[in-house]
PDB file of C-alpha atoms in Angstrom:
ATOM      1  CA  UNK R   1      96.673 118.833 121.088  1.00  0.00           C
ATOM      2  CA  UNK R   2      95.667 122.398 121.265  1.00  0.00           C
ATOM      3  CA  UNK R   3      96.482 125.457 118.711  1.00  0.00           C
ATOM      4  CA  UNK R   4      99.358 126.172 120.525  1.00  0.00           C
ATOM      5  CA  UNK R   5     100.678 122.529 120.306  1.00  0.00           C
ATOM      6  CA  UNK R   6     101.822 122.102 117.376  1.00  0.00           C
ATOM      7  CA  UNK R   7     103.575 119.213 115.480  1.00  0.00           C
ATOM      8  CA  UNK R   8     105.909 119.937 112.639  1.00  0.00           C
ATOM      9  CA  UNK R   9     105.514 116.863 110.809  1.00  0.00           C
ATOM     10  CA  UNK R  10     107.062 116.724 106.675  1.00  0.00           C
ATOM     11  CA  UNK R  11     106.921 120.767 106.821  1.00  0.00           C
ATOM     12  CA  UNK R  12     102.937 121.107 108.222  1.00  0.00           C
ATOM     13  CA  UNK R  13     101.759 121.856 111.269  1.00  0.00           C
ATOM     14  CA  UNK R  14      99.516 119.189 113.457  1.00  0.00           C
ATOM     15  CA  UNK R  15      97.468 120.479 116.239  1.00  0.00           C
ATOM     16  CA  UNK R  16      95.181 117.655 116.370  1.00  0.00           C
ATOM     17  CA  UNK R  17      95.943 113.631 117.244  1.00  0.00           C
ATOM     18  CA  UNK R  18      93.812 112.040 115.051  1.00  0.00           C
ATOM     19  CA  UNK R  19      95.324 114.316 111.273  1.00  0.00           C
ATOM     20  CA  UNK R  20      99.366 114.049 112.593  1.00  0.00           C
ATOM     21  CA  UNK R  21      98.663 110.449 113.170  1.00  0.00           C
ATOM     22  CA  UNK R  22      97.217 110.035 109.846  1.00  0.00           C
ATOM     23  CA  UNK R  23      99.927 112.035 108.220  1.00  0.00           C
ATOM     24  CA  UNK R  24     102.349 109.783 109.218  1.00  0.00           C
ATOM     25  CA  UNK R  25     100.142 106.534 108.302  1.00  0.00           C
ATOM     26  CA  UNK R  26     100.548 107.973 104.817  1.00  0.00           C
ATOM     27  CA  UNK R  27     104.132 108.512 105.088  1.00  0.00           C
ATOM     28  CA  UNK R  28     105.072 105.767 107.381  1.00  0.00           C
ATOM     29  CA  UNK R  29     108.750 105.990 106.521  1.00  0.00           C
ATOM     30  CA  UNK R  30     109.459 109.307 108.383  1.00  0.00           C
ATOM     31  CA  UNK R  31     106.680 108.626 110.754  1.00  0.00           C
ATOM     32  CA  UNK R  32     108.912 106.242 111.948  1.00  0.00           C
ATOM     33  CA  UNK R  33     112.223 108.348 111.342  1.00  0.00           C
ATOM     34  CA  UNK R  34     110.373 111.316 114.133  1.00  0.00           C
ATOM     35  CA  UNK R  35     109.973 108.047 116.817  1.00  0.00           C
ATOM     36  CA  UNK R  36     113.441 107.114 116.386  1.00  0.00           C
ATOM     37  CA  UNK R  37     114.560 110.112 116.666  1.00  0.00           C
ATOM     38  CA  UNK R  38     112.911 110.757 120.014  1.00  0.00           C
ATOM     39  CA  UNK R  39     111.024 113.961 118.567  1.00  0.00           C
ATOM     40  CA  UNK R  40     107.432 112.106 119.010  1.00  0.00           C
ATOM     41  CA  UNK R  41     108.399 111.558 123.326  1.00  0.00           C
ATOM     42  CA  UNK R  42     110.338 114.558 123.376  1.00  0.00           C
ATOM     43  CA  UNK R  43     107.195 116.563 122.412  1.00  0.00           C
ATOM     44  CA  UNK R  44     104.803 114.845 124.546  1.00  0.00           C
ATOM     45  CA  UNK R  45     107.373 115.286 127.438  1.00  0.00           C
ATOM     46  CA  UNK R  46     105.755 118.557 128.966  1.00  0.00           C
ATOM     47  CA  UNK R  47     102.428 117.745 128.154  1.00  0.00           C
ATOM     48  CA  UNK R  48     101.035 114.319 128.132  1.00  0.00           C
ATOM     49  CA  UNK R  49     102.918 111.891 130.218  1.00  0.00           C
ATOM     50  CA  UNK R  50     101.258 108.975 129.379  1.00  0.00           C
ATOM     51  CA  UNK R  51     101.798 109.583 125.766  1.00  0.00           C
ATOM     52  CA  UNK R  52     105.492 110.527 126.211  1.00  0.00           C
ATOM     53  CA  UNK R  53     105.551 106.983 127.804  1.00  0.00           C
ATOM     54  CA  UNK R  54     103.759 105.392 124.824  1.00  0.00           C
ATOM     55  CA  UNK R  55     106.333 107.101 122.525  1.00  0.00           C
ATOM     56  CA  UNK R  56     109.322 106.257 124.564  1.00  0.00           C
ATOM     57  CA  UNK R  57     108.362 102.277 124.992  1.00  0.00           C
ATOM     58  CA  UNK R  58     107.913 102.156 121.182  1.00  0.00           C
ATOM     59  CA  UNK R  59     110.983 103.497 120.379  1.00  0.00           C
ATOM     60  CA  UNK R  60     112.829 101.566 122.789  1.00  0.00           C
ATOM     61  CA  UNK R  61     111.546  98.200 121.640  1.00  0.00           C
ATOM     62  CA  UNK R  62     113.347  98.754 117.755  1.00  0.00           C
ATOM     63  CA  UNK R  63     115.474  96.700 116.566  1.00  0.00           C
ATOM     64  CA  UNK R  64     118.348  98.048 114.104  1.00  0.00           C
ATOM     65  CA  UNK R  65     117.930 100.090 111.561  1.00  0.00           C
ATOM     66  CA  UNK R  66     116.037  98.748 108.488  1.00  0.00           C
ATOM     67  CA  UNK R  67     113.890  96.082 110.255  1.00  0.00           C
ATOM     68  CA  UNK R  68     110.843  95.786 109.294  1.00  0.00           C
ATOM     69  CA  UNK R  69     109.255  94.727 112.470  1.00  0.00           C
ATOM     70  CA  UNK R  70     110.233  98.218 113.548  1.00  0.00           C
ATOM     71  CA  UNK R  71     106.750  99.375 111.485  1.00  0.00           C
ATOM     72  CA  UNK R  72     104.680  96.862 113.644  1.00  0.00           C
ATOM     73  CA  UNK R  73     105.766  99.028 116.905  1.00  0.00           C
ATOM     74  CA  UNK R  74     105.235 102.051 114.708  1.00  0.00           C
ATOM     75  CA  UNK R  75     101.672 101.224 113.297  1.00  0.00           C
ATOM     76  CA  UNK R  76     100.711 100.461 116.820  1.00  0.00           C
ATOM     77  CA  UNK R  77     101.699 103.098 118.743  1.00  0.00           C
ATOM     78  CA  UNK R  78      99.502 105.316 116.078  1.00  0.00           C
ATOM     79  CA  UNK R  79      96.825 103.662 116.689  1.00  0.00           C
ATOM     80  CA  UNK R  80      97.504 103.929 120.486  1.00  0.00           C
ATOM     81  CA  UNK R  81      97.564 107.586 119.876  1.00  0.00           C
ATOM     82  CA  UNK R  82      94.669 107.829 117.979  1.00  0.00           C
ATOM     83  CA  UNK R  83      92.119 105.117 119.878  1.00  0.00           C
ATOM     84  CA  UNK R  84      88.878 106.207 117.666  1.00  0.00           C
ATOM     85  CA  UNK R  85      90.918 105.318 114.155  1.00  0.00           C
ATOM     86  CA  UNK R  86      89.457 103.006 112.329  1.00  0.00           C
ATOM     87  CA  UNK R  87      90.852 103.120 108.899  1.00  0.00           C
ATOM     88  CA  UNK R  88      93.830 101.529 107.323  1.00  0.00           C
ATOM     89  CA  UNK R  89      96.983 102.589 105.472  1.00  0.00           C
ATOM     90  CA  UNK R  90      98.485 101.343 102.666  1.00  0.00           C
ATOM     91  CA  UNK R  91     100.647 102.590  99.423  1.00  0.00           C
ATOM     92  CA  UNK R  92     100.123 106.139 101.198  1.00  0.00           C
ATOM     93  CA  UNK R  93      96.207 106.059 100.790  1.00  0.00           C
ATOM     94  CA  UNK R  94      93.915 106.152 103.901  1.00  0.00           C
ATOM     95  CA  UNK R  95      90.936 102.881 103.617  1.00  0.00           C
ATOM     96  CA  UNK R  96      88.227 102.861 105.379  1.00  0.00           C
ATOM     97  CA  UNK R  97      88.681  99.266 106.681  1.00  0.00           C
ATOM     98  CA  UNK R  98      89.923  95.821 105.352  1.00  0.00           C
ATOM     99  CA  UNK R  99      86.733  96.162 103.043  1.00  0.00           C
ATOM    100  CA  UNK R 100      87.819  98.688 101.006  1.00  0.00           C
ATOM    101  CA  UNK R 101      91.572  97.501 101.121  1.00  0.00           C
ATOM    102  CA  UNK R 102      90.480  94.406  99.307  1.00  0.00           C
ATOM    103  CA  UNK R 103      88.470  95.948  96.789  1.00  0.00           C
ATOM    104  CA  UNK R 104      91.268  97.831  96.006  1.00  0.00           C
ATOM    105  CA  UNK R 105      93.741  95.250  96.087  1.00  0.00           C
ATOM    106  CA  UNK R 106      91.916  92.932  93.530  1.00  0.00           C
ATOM    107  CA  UNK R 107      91.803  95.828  91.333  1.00  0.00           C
ATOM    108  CA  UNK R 108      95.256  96.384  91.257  1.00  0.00           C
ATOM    109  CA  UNK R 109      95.531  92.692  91.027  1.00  0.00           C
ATOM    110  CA  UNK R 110      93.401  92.378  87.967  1.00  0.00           C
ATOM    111  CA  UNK R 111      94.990  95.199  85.981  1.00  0.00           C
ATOM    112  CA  UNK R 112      98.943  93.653  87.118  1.00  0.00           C
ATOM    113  CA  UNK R 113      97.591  90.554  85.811  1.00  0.00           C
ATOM    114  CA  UNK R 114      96.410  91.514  82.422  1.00  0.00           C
ATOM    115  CA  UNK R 115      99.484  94.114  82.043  1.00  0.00           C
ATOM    116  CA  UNK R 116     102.127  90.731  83.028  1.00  0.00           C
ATOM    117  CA  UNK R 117     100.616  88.456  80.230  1.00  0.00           C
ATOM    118  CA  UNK R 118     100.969  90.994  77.747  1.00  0.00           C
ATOM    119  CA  UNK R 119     104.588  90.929  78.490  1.00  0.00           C
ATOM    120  CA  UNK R 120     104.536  87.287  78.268  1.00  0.00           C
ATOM    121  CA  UNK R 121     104.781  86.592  82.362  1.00  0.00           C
ATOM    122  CA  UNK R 122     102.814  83.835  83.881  1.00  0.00           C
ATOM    123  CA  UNK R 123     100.769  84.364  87.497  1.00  0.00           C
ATOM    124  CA  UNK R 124     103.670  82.716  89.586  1.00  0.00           C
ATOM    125  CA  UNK R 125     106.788  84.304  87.601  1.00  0.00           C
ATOM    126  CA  UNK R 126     104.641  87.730  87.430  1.00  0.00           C
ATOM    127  CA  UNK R 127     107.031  90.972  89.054  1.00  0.00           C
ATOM    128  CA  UNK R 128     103.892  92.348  91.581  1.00  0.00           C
ATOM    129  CA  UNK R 129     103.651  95.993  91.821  1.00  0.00           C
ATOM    130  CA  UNK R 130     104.620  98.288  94.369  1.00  0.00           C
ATOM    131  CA  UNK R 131     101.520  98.302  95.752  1.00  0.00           C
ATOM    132  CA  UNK R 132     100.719  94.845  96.499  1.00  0.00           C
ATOM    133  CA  UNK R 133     104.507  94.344  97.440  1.00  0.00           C
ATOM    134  CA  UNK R 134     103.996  96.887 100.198  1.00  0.00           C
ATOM    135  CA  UNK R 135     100.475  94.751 101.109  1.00  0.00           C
ATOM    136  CA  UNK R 136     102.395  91.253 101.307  1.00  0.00           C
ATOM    137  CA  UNK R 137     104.866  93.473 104.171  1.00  0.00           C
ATOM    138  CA  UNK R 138     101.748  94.773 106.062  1.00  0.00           C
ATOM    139  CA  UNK R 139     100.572  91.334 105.792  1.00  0.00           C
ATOM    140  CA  UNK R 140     104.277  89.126 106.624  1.00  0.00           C
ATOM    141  CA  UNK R 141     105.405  91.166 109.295  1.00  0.00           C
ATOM    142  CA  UNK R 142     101.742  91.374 111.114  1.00  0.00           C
ATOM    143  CA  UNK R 143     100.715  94.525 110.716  1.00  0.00           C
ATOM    144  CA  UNK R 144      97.341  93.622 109.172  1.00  0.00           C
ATOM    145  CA  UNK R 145      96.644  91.192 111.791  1.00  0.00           C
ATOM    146  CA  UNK R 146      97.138  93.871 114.798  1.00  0.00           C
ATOM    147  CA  UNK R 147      94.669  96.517 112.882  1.00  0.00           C
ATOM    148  CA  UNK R 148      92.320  93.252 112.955  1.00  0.00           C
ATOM    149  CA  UNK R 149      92.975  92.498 116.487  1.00  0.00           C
ATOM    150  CA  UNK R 150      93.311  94.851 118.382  1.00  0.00           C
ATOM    151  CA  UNK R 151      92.244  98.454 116.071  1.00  0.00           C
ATOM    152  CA  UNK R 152      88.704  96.361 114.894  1.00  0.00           C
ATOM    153  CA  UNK R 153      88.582  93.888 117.428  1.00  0.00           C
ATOM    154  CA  UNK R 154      87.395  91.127 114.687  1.00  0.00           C
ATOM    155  CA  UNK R 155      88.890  87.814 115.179  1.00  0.00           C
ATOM    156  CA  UNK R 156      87.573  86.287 111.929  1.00  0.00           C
ATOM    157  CA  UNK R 157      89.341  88.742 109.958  1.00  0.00           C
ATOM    158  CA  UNK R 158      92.340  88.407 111.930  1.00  0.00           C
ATOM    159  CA  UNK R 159      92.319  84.368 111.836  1.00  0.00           C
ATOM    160  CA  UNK R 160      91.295  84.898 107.633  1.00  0.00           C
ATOM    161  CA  UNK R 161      94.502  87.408 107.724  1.00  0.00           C
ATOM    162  CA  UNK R 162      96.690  84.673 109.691  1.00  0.00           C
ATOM    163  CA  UNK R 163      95.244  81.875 106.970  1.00  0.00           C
ATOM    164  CA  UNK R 164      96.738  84.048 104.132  1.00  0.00           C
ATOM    165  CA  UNK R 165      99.738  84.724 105.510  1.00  0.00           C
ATOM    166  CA  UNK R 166     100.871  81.028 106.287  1.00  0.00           C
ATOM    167  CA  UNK R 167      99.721  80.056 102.954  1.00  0.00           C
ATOM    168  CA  UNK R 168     101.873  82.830 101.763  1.00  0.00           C
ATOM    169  CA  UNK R 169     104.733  81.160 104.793  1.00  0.00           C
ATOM    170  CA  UNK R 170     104.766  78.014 102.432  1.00  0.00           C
ATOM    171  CA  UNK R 171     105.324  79.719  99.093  1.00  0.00           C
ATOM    172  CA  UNK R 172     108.944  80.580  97.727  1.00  0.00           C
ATOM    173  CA  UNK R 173     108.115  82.394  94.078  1.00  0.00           C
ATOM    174  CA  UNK R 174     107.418  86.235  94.540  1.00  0.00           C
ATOM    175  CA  UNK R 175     104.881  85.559  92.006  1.00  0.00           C
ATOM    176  CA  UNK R 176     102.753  84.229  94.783  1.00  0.00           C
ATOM    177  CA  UNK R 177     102.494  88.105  96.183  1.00  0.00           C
ATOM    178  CA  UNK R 178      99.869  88.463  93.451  1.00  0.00           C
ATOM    179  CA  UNK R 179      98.043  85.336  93.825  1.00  0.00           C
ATOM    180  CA  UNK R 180      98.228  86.453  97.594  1.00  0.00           C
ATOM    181  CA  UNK R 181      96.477  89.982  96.479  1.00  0.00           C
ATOM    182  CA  UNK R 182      93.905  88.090  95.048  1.00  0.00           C
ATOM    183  CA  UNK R 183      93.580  85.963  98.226  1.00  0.00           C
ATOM    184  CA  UNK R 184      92.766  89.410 100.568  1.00  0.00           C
ATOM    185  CA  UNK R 185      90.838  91.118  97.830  1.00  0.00           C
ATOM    186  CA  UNK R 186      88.561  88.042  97.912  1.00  0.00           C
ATOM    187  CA  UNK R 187      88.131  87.481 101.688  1.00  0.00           C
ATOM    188  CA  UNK R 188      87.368  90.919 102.363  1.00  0.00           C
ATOM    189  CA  UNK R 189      84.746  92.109  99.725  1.00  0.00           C
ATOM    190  CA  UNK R 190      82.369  91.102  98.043  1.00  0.00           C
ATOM    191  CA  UNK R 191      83.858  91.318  94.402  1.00  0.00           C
ATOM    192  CA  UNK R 192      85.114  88.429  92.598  1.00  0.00           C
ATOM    193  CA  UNK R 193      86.447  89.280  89.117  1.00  0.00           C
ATOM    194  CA  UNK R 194      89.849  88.207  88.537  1.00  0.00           C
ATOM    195  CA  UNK R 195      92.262  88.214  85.147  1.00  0.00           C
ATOM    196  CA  UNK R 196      94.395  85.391  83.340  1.00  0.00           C
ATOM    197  CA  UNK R 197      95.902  84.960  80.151  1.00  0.00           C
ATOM    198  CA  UNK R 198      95.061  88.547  79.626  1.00  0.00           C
ATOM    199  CA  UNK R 199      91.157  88.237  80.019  1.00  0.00           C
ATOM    200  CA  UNK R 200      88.909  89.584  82.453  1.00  0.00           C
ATOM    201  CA  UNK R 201      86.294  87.289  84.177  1.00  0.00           C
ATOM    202  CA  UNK R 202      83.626  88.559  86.321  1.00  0.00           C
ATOM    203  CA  UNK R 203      83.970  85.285  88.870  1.00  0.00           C
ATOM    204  CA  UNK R 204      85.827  82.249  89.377  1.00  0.00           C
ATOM    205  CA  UNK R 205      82.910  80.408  88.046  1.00  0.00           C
ATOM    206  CA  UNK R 206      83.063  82.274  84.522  1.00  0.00           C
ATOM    207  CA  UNK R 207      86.774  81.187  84.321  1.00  0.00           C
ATOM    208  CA  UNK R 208      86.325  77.661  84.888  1.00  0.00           C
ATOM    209  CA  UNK R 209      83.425  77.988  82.363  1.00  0.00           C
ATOM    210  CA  UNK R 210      85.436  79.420  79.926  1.00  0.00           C
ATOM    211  CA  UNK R 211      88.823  77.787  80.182  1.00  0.00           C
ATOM    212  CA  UNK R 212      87.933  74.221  81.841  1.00  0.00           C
ATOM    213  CA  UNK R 213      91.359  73.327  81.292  1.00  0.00           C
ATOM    214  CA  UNK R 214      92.321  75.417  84.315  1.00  0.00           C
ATOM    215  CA  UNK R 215      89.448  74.016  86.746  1.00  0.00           C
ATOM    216  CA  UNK R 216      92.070  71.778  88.450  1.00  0.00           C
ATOM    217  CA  UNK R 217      95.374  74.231  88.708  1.00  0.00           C
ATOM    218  CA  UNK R 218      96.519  75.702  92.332  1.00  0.00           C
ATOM    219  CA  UNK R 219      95.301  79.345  91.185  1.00  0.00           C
ATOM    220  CA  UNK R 220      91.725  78.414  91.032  1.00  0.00           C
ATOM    221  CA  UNK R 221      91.928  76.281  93.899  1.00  0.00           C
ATOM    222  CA  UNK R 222      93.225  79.122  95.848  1.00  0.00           C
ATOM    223  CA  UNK R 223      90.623  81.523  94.597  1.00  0.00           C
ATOM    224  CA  UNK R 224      87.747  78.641  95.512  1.00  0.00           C
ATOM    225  CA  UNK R 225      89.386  78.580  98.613  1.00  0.00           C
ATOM    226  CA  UNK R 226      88.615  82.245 100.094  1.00  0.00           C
ATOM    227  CA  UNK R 227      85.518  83.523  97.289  1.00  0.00           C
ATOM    228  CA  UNK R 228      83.334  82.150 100.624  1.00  0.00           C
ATOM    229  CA  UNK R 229      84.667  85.037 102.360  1.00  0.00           C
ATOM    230  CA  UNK R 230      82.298  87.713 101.638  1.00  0.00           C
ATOM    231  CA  UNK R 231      82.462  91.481 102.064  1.00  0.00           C
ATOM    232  CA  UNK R 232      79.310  91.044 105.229  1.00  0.00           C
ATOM    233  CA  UNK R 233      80.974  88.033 106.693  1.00  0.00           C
ATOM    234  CA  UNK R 234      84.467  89.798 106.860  1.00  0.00           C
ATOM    235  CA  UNK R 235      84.698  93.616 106.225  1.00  0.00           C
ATOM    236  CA  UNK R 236      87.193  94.116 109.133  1.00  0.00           C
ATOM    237  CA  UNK R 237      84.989  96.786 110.923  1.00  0.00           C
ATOM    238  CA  UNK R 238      85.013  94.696 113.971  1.00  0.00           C
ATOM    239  CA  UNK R 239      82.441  94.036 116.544  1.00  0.00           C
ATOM    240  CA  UNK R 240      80.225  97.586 117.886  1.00  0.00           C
TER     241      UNK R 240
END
């Protein structure tokens, strides 16, 4: 897009791909509303045909309103529009790949976790926050897997991402979304604190240390079970 193609997108004015498509990555909710709407094809109409194409086809392939597989086409017809993005979206921040993501998942995993036993919740019966609900959709409805796929090209992140999410499949307690946020945050970096019973611990190793009695519960296991994963042997930056 050119100067004098411009986008009105949420009241600014895009005249390059690559900062319209991230504006709407951070506001994915009426990035989606301007596809449905036909404003996205319509623009592209007179001058990129191909890209009035891409635009149309998404569209067309929504279900009703208020599906959530509708963000799946969305999030990858953006990336269709931008080819050279690499980074990923989530809670209207921009990451610079599933590295980052993590790290900042198993913060906000840590600091839910002390803040729930305070108020007398346990790990499984724990209310996650916005922000980790919002992760568990990216990762349920496949939207994590497609940036692994086919945005990074890196198919141990994506079958790590697919791992999660049926493990997530078998669980009925919401509580699980933060045990899940722990999960991601330890596949894809290389930090390993985590919190429980209102403590911090730098590694999984230092809790069963300090509270044996918890060596053999399904929370460590879980956390044994991905703290392989390091941030070098999964960042999700995909294969140069």
């Amino acid at each position: 897009m050119s100067d004098s193609k411009t986008y009105i997108f949420n009241g600014t004015g895009y005249s390059e791909m690559n900062r319209l498509v991230r504006a709407m990555m951070l506001s994915p909710g009426k990035g989606l509303s301007e596809l449905k709407s036909g404003r996205l094809a319509e623009f592209f109409g007179n001058r990129d045909p191909r890209l009035q194409y891409l635009c149309s086809t998404a569209a067309q392939s929504f279900r009703s309103e208020g599906e959530p597989e509708n963000y799946l086409a969305f999030a990858r017809l953006m990336y269709r529009l931008a080819p050279g993005l690499r980074s990923v979206f989530l809670g209207g921040r921009e990451y610079t790949g599933l590295r980052e993501l993590g790290e900042a998942l198993l913060n906000e995993a840590v600091n839910v976790s002390i803040d729930r036993y305070a108020a007398g919740e346990s790990l499984r019966t724990a209310k996650p926050s916005p922000f980790i609900n919002e992760a568990a959709f990216l990762l349920q409805y496949g939207i994590l897997e497609m940036y692994a796929g086919e945005v990074v090209s890196d198919s141990q992140a994506f079958g790590i991402l697919e791992g999660i999410r049926t493990c997530r499949d078998r669980e009925e307690s919401s509580g699980s979304l933060l045990e899940q946020a722990y999960m991601l945050g330890y596949a894809f970096s290389s930090v390993r604190m985590l919190a429980l019973r209102g403590a911090m611990f730098k590694d999984p190793r230092d809790l069963r240390n300090r509270l044996p009695e918890h060596a053999g519960t399904g929370y460590p296991g879980n956390v044994r079970d991905f703290s392989g994963c390091s941030g070098e042997r999964a960042t999700g930056r995909g294969r140069r």
